[in-house]
Amino acid sequence: MSPSTASTSRASSAGRVAYLVVPHFPVAMERRERPHLAGQPVVVVNDARLAGAATTVLDCSREALAEGVQPGMALSRAEHLCPEAAFLPPRLDLYRSAAASLFQLLNSQMPAVEQAQPGGLYLDLRGLEGRDAEAMTVCQGQSESIVRELRLAATVGVAINKFSAEAASLSIGLNRILVLTAGTERMFLGGFPVSLLPVGGETQRRLQLFGLRRLGEFARLPPAAVLAQFGWEGQRAHRLARGQDDRLVASGQSERSEAANQQFDPPLDNLETLVTAATRLVTGLADRLDTTFLRAGRLAVEATCADGALLTTERLLAEPTADA
C-alpha cells in the first residue's frame, strides 16, 4: 500500500483516527467471488421486494460510474447508459458475512474498531498523535492483513477526527494511505461537495437552494446564520465542514442509529400534510437501510411544537426490517 502525507507532521493534543474502507463493497465482493469480472463494468441491483417497487442500482463499479450509472438509479436507466455491464442480483448474506469477517479481523488486532458501514471501519489510533510514520505503519499492516486474509483491497484515511479521516479515504485510490496533519482539516475539506455531509434530504435541498456546493462555502458561514437557516442538524454539519468532529471511536459493533428530519416554516397544523411528510422521511430511511444491508429493530419519533414542547414516542418492531 502506497503511503502519502498531506504535510509535515507536528504534534497535536487531539486524538487520531483512521478510516479504512473497501470501496464499492458489494462490487468488491462479487469480483472476489467471480474474478472474471475484474476490469469490466459491474452493477449490483436491488431486488424489488415490495410489490410495485422499482428495481434500482444498489452499487456499481468505477467503470459503470464513468458511464453515468449511480447508486439509486432506476435499473432501466442504468441499462441504457451502460448496456455492456454485468448486472447482478444482490447477495446480501454474502455482504453481511464478509463485513463481519472484516470487522473481526481488525478487531482482533486493534484496541478499538467501530463499523461505520459494511466495508467501512474507524480505527482508534490514540497515542500516535504527531507520529505520522508510525500511524502509516499500523495502517499499512492492517491493509496488508485484509489483502492476505480476505482478498480485499482498501483505502485508509488518517486524521484527528472521524469525518476528516473518512474524507481523506475518499480522495485516494485503492491500496493507498493518506495522513492529514492536525490543523489542515478545514483547508483539506473545503473542496469536497456538500453531499458528503451526513444530513437528510431536506437539509441537502436547502444547501443547494442557498447555492452552497462545497464544504468550504458552507464552512465560511457564521454559526448563528447556519443555526437560523438549517437548524440543529445544519449546525452539526457546519462543525464537520470546519473540520470539527468530537465523536469517539466506539469499541465493538455498537448499536447504530439512522435519522431523518424536516422543518416546517410556518409550523404545520394539518394532520394529512404531517403524515405525508413523515411517510416520506420513513421511506428515505428505509432506502438508506436497504443500501447498507441493515435492518431496524426500533423506531423513535420526535416532534417539536410551535411553543417549543417536545413530543416523543418509541416502538420496538416485531422483527428487524428495512421496509417502509
CSV table of C-alpha atoms in Angstrom, one decimal:
chain,number,residue,atom,x,y,z
A,1,MET,CA,0.0,0.0,0.0
A,2,SER,CA,1.4,3.4,-1.0
A,3,PRO,CA,1.6,6.0,1.8
A,4,SER,CA,1.0,9.7,1.4
A,5,THR,CA,1.1,12.6,3.9
A,6,ALA,CA,-0.8,15.9,3.5
A,7,SER,CA,2.0,18.0,5.0
A,8,THR,CA,4.9,17.9,7.5
A,9,SER,CA,3.9,16.3,10.8
A,10,ARG,CA,3.5,18.2,14.0
A,11,ALA,CA,2.4,17.2,17.5
A,12,SER,CA,-1.3,17.6,18.4
A,13,SER,CA,-3.2,17.1,21.6
A,14,ALA,CA,-6.1,15.8,19.6
A,15,GLY,CA,-6.8,12.1,19.1
A,16,ARG,CA,-6.1,10.3,15.9
A,17,VAL,CA,-8.5,8.2,13.9
A,18,ALA,CA,-8.1,6.0,10.8
A,19,TYR,CA,-11.0,5.3,8.4
A,20,LEU,CA,-10.4,2.1,6.5
A,21,VAL,CA,-12.8,1.3,3.7
A,22,VAL,CA,-13.2,-1.3,0.9
A,23,PRO,CA,-14.8,0.9,-1.8
A,24,HIS,CA,-17.9,-0.3,-3.5
A,25,PHE,CA,-18.2,-3.2,-1.1
A,26,PRO,CA,-20.8,-5.3,-2.9
A,27,VAL,CA,-18.9,-5.0,-6.2
A,28,ALA,CA,-15.7,-5.9,-4.4
A,29,MET,CA,-17.3,-9.0,-3.0
A,30,GLU,CA,-18.8,-10.0,-6.4
A,31,ARG,CA,-15.4,-9.6,-8.0
A,32,ARG,CA,-13.7,-11.6,-5.3
A,33,GLU,CA,-16.1,-14.5,-5.9
A,34,ARG,CA,-16.0,-14.1,-9.7
A,35,PRO,CA,-12.5,-13.0,-10.7
A,36,HIS,CA,-13.5,-12.8,-14.4
A,37,LEU,CA,-15.5,-9.6,-13.6
A,38,ALA,CA,-12.2,-7.6,-12.9
A,39,GLY,CA,-11.9,-4.6,-15.1
A,40,GLN,CA,-15.4,-4.7,-16.6
A,41,PRO,CA,-18.4,-2.6,-15.6
A,42,VAL,CA,-20.4,-4.2,-12.8
A,43,VAL,CA,-23.8,-3.2,-11.5
A,44,VAL,CA,-25.4,-4.8,-8.4
A,45,VAL,CA,-29.2,-4.2,-8.4
A,46,ASN,CA,-31.7,-4.1,-5.6
A,47,ASP,CA,-34.3,-6.8,-5.6
A,48,ALA,CA,-37.8,-5.3,-5.9
A,49,ARG,CA,-39.1,-7.0,-2.7
A,50,LEU,CA,-42.1,-4.7,-2.3
A,51,ALA,CA,-45.0,-5.0,-4.7
A,52,GLY,CA,-44.7,-2.3,-7.3
A,53,ALA,CA,-41.3,-1.2,-6.2
A,54,ALA,CA,-38.9,-0.3,-9.0
A,55,THR,CA,-35.6,-2.2,-9.3
A,56,THR,CA,-32.7,0.2,-8.7
A,57,VAL,CA,-28.9,0.2,-8.6
A,58,LEU,CA,-27.5,-0.9,-5.2
A,59,ASP,CA,-23.9,-0.4,-6.1
A,60,CYS,CA,-21.7,-0.1,-9.2
A,61,SER,CA,-18.1,-0.3,-10.2
A,62,ARG,CA,-15.9,2.7,-11.2
A,63,GLU,CA,-16.2,1.6,-14.8
A,64,ALA,CA,-20.0,1.9,-14.6
A,65,LEU,CA,-19.8,5.2,-12.7
A,66,ALA,CA,-17.7,6.6,-15.6
A,67,GLU,CA,-20.6,5.8,-17.9
A,68,GLY,CA,-23.1,7.8,-15.7
A,69,VAL,CA,-24.5,5.0,-13.6
A,70,GLN,CA,-25.2,6.0,-10.0
A,71,PRO,CA,-26.5,4.1,-6.9
A,72,GLY,CA,-30.2,4.6,-6.5
A,73,MET,CA,-30.7,5.0,-10.3
A,74,ALA,CA,-33.5,3.0,-11.9
A,75,LEU,CA,-32.3,-0.2,-13.5
A,76,SER,CA,-33.7,0.7,-16.9
A,77,ARG,CA,-31.7,3.9,-16.9
A,78,ALA,CA,-28.5,2.1,-15.9
A,79,GLU,CA,-29.0,-0.5,-18.7
A,80,HIS,CA,-29.4,2.3,-21.2
A,81,LEU,CA,-26.2,4.1,-20.0
A,82,CYS,CA,-24.0,1.0,-19.7
A,83,PRO,CA,-25.5,-1.9,-21.6
A,84,GLU,CA,-22.2,-3.8,-21.6
A,85,ALA,CA,-22.2,-4.0,-17.8
A,86,ALA,CA,-22.7,-7.2,-15.8
A,87,PHE,CA,-26.0,-6.8,-14.0
A,88,LEU,CA,-26.0,-8.9,-10.9
A,89,PRO,CA,-28.6,-9.7,-8.2
A,90,PRO,CA,-27.6,-8.8,-4.7
A,91,ARG,CA,-26.2,-11.4,-2.3
A,92,LEU,CA,-26.9,-9.6,1.0
A,93,ASP,CA,-26.0,-12.6,3.2
A,94,LEU,CA,-22.6,-12.7,1.5
A,95,TYR,CA,-22.0,-9.0,2.0
A,96,ARG,CA,-23.0,-9.1,5.7
A,97,SER,CA,-20.9,-12.2,6.3
A,98,ALA,CA,-17.9,-10.6,4.7
A,99,ALA,CA,-18.4,-7.3,6.6
A,100,ALA,CA,-18.5,-9.3,9.8
A,101,SER,CA,-15.3,-11.1,8.9
A,102,LEU,CA,-13.6,-7.7,8.1
A,103,PHE,CA,-14.7,-6.3,11.5
A,104,GLN,CA,-13.5,-9.4,13.4
A,105,LEU,CA,-10.1,-9.4,11.7
A,106,LEU,CA,-9.4,-5.7,12.5
A,107,ASN,CA,-10.9,-6.0,16.0
A,108,SER,CA,-8.5,-8.8,16.8
A,109,GLN,CA,-5.6,-6.6,16.0
A,110,MET,CA,-6.6,-3.1,17.1
A,111,PRO,CA,-7.6,-1.7,20.6
A,112,ALA,CA,-10.9,-0.2,19.3
A,113,VAL,CA,-12.7,-0.7,16.0
A,114,GLU,CA,-16.1,0.7,15.0
A,115,GLN,CA,-18.0,-0.4,12.0
A,116,ALA,CA,-19.5,2.7,10.2
A,117,GLN,CA,-20.9,0.8,7.3
A,118,PRO,CA,-20.4,-2.6,5.7
A,119,GLY,CA,-16.8,-2.4,4.5
A,120,GLY,CA,-16.0,0.8,6.3
A,121,LEU,CA,-14.5,1.0,9.8
A,122,TYR,CA,-13.0,3.5,12.1
A,123,LEU,CA,-9.8,2.5,13.9
A,124,ASP,CA,-8.7,4.2,17.1
A,125,LEU,CA,-5.1,5.4,16.8
A,126,ARG,CA,-4.8,7.4,20.0
A,127,GLY,CA,-1.2,7.5,21.2
A,128,LEU,CA,0.0,8.1,17.6
A,129,GLU,CA,-0.7,11.9,17.6
A,130,GLY,CA,2.0,13.6,15.6
A,131,ARG,CA,3.7,10.3,14.7
A,132,ASP,CA,2.8,10.0,11.1
A,133,ALA,CA,5.3,7.3,10.2
A,134,GLU,CA,4.1,5.0,13.0
A,135,ALA,CA,0.4,5.6,12.1
A,136,MET,CA,1.3,4.8,8.5
A,137,THR,CA,3.0,1.6,9.5
A,138,VAL,CA,0.0,0.5,11.6
A,139,CYS,CA,-2.5,1.2,8.8
A,140,GLN,CA,-0.3,-0.5,6.2
A,141,GLY,CA,-0.1,-3.6,8.4
A,142,GLN,CA,-3.9,-3.7,8.7
A,143,SER,CA,-4.4,-3.2,4.9
A,144,GLU,CA,-1.9,-6.0,4.1
A,145,SER,CA,-3.7,-8.3,6.5
A,146,ILE,CA,-7.0,-7.7,4.7
A,147,VAL,CA,-5.5,-8.5,1.4
A,148,ARG,CA,-3.8,-11.6,2.8
A,149,GLU,CA,-6.8,-13.0,4.8
A,150,LEU,CA,-9.8,-11.7,2.9
A,151,ARG,CA,-8.5,-11.0,-0.6
A,152,LEU,CA,-9.9,-7.4,-0.4
A,153,ALA,CA,-8.2,-4.1,-1.2
A,154,ALA,CA,-8.9,-1.0,0.9
A,155,THR,CA,-8.1,2.7,1.2
A,156,VAL,CA,-7.2,4.4,4.5
A,157,GLY,CA,-7.5,8.0,5.6
A,158,VAL,CA,-5.9,9.1,8.9
A,159,ALA,CA,-6.8,12.4,10.7
A,160,ILE,CA,-7.6,13.8,14.1
A,161,ASN,CA,-11.3,13.0,13.8
A,162,LYS,CA,-13.8,10.7,12.1
A,163,PHE,CA,-15.2,13.0,9.4
A,164,SER,CA,-11.8,14.2,8.2
A,165,ALA,CA,-10.4,10.7,8.1
A,166,GLU,CA,-13.4,9.5,6.1
A,167,ALA,CA,-12.9,12.3,3.6
A,168,ALA,CA,-9.2,11.5,3.3
A,169,SER,CA,-10.0,7.9,2.4
A,170,LEU,CA,-12.3,9.1,-0.4
A,171,SER,CA,-9.6,11.2,-2.0
A,172,ILE,CA,-7.2,8.4,-2.8
A,173,GLY,CA,-7.1,5.2,-4.8
A,174,LEU,CA,-7.1,1.5,-3.8
A,175,ASN,CA,-4.2,0.4,-1.6
A,176,ARG,CA,-3.3,3.9,-0.6
A,177,ILE,CA,-3.0,5.7,2.8
A,178,LEU,CA,-3.4,9.4,3.3
A,179,VAL,CA,-2.4,11.0,6.6
A,180,LEU,CA,-3.7,14.5,7.4
A,181,THR,CA,-1.6,16.7,9.7
A,182,ALA,CA,-3.5,18.2,12.6
A,183,GLY,CA,-4.6,21.7,11.7
A,184,THR,CA,-5.1,21.1,8.0
A,185,GLU,CA,-8.6,19.6,8.2
A,186,ARG,CA,-10.6,22.6,7.2
A,187,MET,CA,-8.4,23.5,4.2
A,188,PHE,CA,-8.4,19.9,3.1
A,189,LEU,CA,-12.2,19.5,3.4
A,190,GLY,CA,-13.0,22.8,1.6
A,191,GLY,CA,-13.1,21.4,-1.9
A,192,PHE,CA,-15.4,18.4,-1.2
A,193,PRO,CA,-19.1,18.6,-2.2
A,194,VAL,CA,-21.7,19.3,0.5
A,195,SER,CA,-23.2,15.9,-0.4
A,196,LEU,CA,-20.5,14.4,1.8
A,197,LEU,CA,-22.3,15.8,4.9
A,198,PRO,CA,-24.3,13.2,6.8
A,199,VAL,CA,-27.6,15.1,6.7
A,200,GLY,CA,-31.1,14.4,5.5
A,201,GLY,CA,-32.5,15.2,2.1
A,202,GLU,CA,-34.3,18.4,3.2
A,203,THR,CA,-31.1,19.9,4.6
A,204,GLN,CA,-29.3,18.9,1.4
A,205,ARG,CA,-32.0,20.6,-0.6
A,206,ARG,CA,-31.7,23.8,1.4
A,207,LEU,CA,-27.9,23.8,0.9
A,208,GLN,CA,-28.4,23.6,-2.8
A,209,LEU,CA,-31.2,26.3,-2.6
A,210,PHE,CA,-28.7,28.7,-1.0
A,211,GLY,CA,-26.1,28.0,-3.7
A,212,LEU,CA,-23.8,26.1,-1.3
A,213,ARG,CA,-21.9,23.5,-3.4
A,214,ARG,CA,-18.6,23.0,-1.5
A,215,LEU,CA,-17.8,22.4,2.2
A,216,GLY,CA,-15.6,25.5,2.1
A,217,GLU,CA,-18.5,27.7,1.2
A,218,PHE,CA,-20.6,26.3,3.9
A,219,ALA,CA,-17.8,26.5,6.5
A,220,ARG,CA,-17.4,30.2,5.9
A,221,LEU,CA,-21.0,31.0,7.0
A,222,PRO,CA,-21.4,32.4,10.6
A,223,PRO,CA,-22.6,29.7,13.0
A,224,ALA,CA,-25.6,31.8,14.1
A,225,ALA,CA,-26.8,32.1,10.5
A,226,VAL,CA,-26.4,28.4,10.0
A,227,LEU,CA,-28.5,27.6,13.0
A,228,ALA,CA,-31.2,30.0,11.9
A,229,GLN,CA,-31.4,28.6,8.4
A,230,PHE,CA,-30.6,24.9,8.8
A,231,GLY,CA,-31.4,24.1,12.4
A,232,TRP,CA,-29.5,21.8,14.8
A,233,GLU,CA,-28.7,19.3,12.0
A,234,GLY,CA,-27.2,22.0,9.9
A,235,GLN,CA,-25.2,23.3,12.9
A,236,ARG,CA,-23.6,19.9,13.5
A,237,ALA,CA,-22.9,19.6,9.8
A,238,HIS,CA,-21.3,23.1,9.9
A,239,ARG,CA,-18.9,21.9,12.5
A,240,LEU,CA,-17.9,18.9,10.4
A,241,ALA,CA,-17.3,21.2,7.4
A,242,ARG,CA,-14.9,23.2,9.6
A,243,GLY,CA,-13.0,20.1,10.4
A,244,GLN,CA,-14.5,19.8,13.9
A,245,ASP,CA,-15.8,16.4,15.0
A,246,ASP,CA,-15.7,15.2,18.6
A,247,ARG,CA,-17.2,11.7,18.0
A,248,LEU,CA,-15.0,9.0,19.5
A,249,VAL,CA,-14.4,5.5,18.1
A,250,ALA,CA,-16.9,3.2,19.8
A,251,SER,CA,-15.2,-0.1,20.5
A,252,GLY,CA,-17.2,-3.1,19.2
A,253,GLN,CA,-20.2,-3.3,17.0
A,254,SER,CA,-22.3,-0.8,18.9
A,255,GLU,CA,-25.9,0.0,18.1
A,256,ARG,CA,-26.2,2.3,15.1
A,257,SER,CA,-28.9,4.8,14.5
A,258,GLU,CA,-30.2,6.5,11.3
A,259,ALA,CA,-32.2,9.7,11.4
A,260,ALA,CA,-34.1,12.0,9.1
A,261,ASN,CA,-35.8,15.3,9.9
A,262,GLN,CA,-37.8,18.0,8.3
A,263,GLN,CA,-38.6,21.6,9.5
A,264,PHE,CA,-41.8,23.4,8.7
A,265,ASP,CA,-42.0,27.2,8.4
A,266,PRO,CA,-44.6,28.1,9.3
A,267,PRO,CA,-45.4,25.2,11.7
A,268,LEU,CA,-47.9,22.7,10.4
A,269,ASP,CA,-51.5,22.5,11.6
A,270,ASN,CA,-52.7,19.9,9.1
A,271,LEU,CA,-52.5,16.2,10.0
A,272,GLU,CA,-52.7,15.0,6.4
A,273,THR,CA,-49.6,17.0,5.4
A,274,LEU,CA,-47.8,15.8,8.5
A,275,VAL,CA,-48.5,12.2,7.7
A,276,THR,CA,-47.3,12.7,4.1
A,277,ALA,CA,-44.1,14.3,5.3
A,278,ALA,CA,-43.5,11.5,7.9
A,279,THR,CA,-44.1,8.8,5.2
A,280,ARG,CA,-41.5,10.5,3.0
A,281,LEU,CA,-39.0,10.5,5.8
A,282,VAL,CA,-39.5,6.9,6.7
A,283,THR,CA,-39.3,5.8,3.1
A,284,GLY,CA,-35.9,7.6,2.8
A,285,LEU,CA,-34.7,5.9,6.0
A,286,ALA,CA,-35.8,2.5,4.7
A,287,ASP,CA,-33.9,3.1,1.4
A,288,ARG,CA,-30.8,4.1,3.4
A,289,LEU,CA,-31.0,0.9,5.5
A,290,ASP,CA,-31.5,-1.3,2.4
A,291,THR,CA,-28.5,0.1,0.6
A,292,THR,CA,-26.2,-0.6,3.6
A,293,PHE,CA,-27.6,-4.1,4.3
A,294,LEU,CA,-29.0,-3.1,7.7
A,295,ARG,CA,-32.3,-3.7,9.4
A,296,ALA,CA,-34.1,-1.6,12.0
A,297,GLY,CA,-35.3,-3.0,15.3
A,298,ARG,CA,-36.7,0.2,16.9
A,299,LEU,CA,-38.4,3.3,15.6
A,300,ALA,CA,-38.4,6.6,17.5
A,301,VAL,CA,-40.3,9.8,16.6
A,302,GLU,CA,-39.7,13.3,17.9
A,303,ALA,CA,-41.8,16.4,17.1
A,304,THR,CA,-41.2,19.9,18.3
A,305,CYS,CA,-44.3,22.0,18.7
A,306,ALA,CA,-44.6,25.7,17.9
A,307,ASP,CA,-44.4,26.5,21.6
A,308,GLY,CA,-41.1,24.5,22.0
A,309,ALA,CA,-42.7,21.5,23.6
A,310,LEU,CA,-41.1,18.2,22.6
A,311,LEU,CA,-43.3,15.1,21.9
A,312,THR,CA,-41.6,11.7,21.7
A,313,THR,CA,-42.7,8.1,21.1
A,314,GLU,CA,-40.8,4.9,20.5
A,315,ARG,CA,-41.8,1.4,19.3
A,316,LEU,CA,-39.9,-1.9,19.2
A,317,LEU,CA,-40.6,-3.6,15.9
A,318,ALA,CA,-41.9,-7.2,15.9
A,319,GLU,CA,-38.9,-8.2,13.7
A,320,PRO,CA,-36.0,-6.2,12.2
A,321,THR,CA,-36.9,-4.8,8.8
A,322,ALA,CA,-35.8,-2.3,6.1
A,323,ASP,CA,-39.3,-1.9,4.7
A,324,ALA,CA,-41.1,1.4,5.0
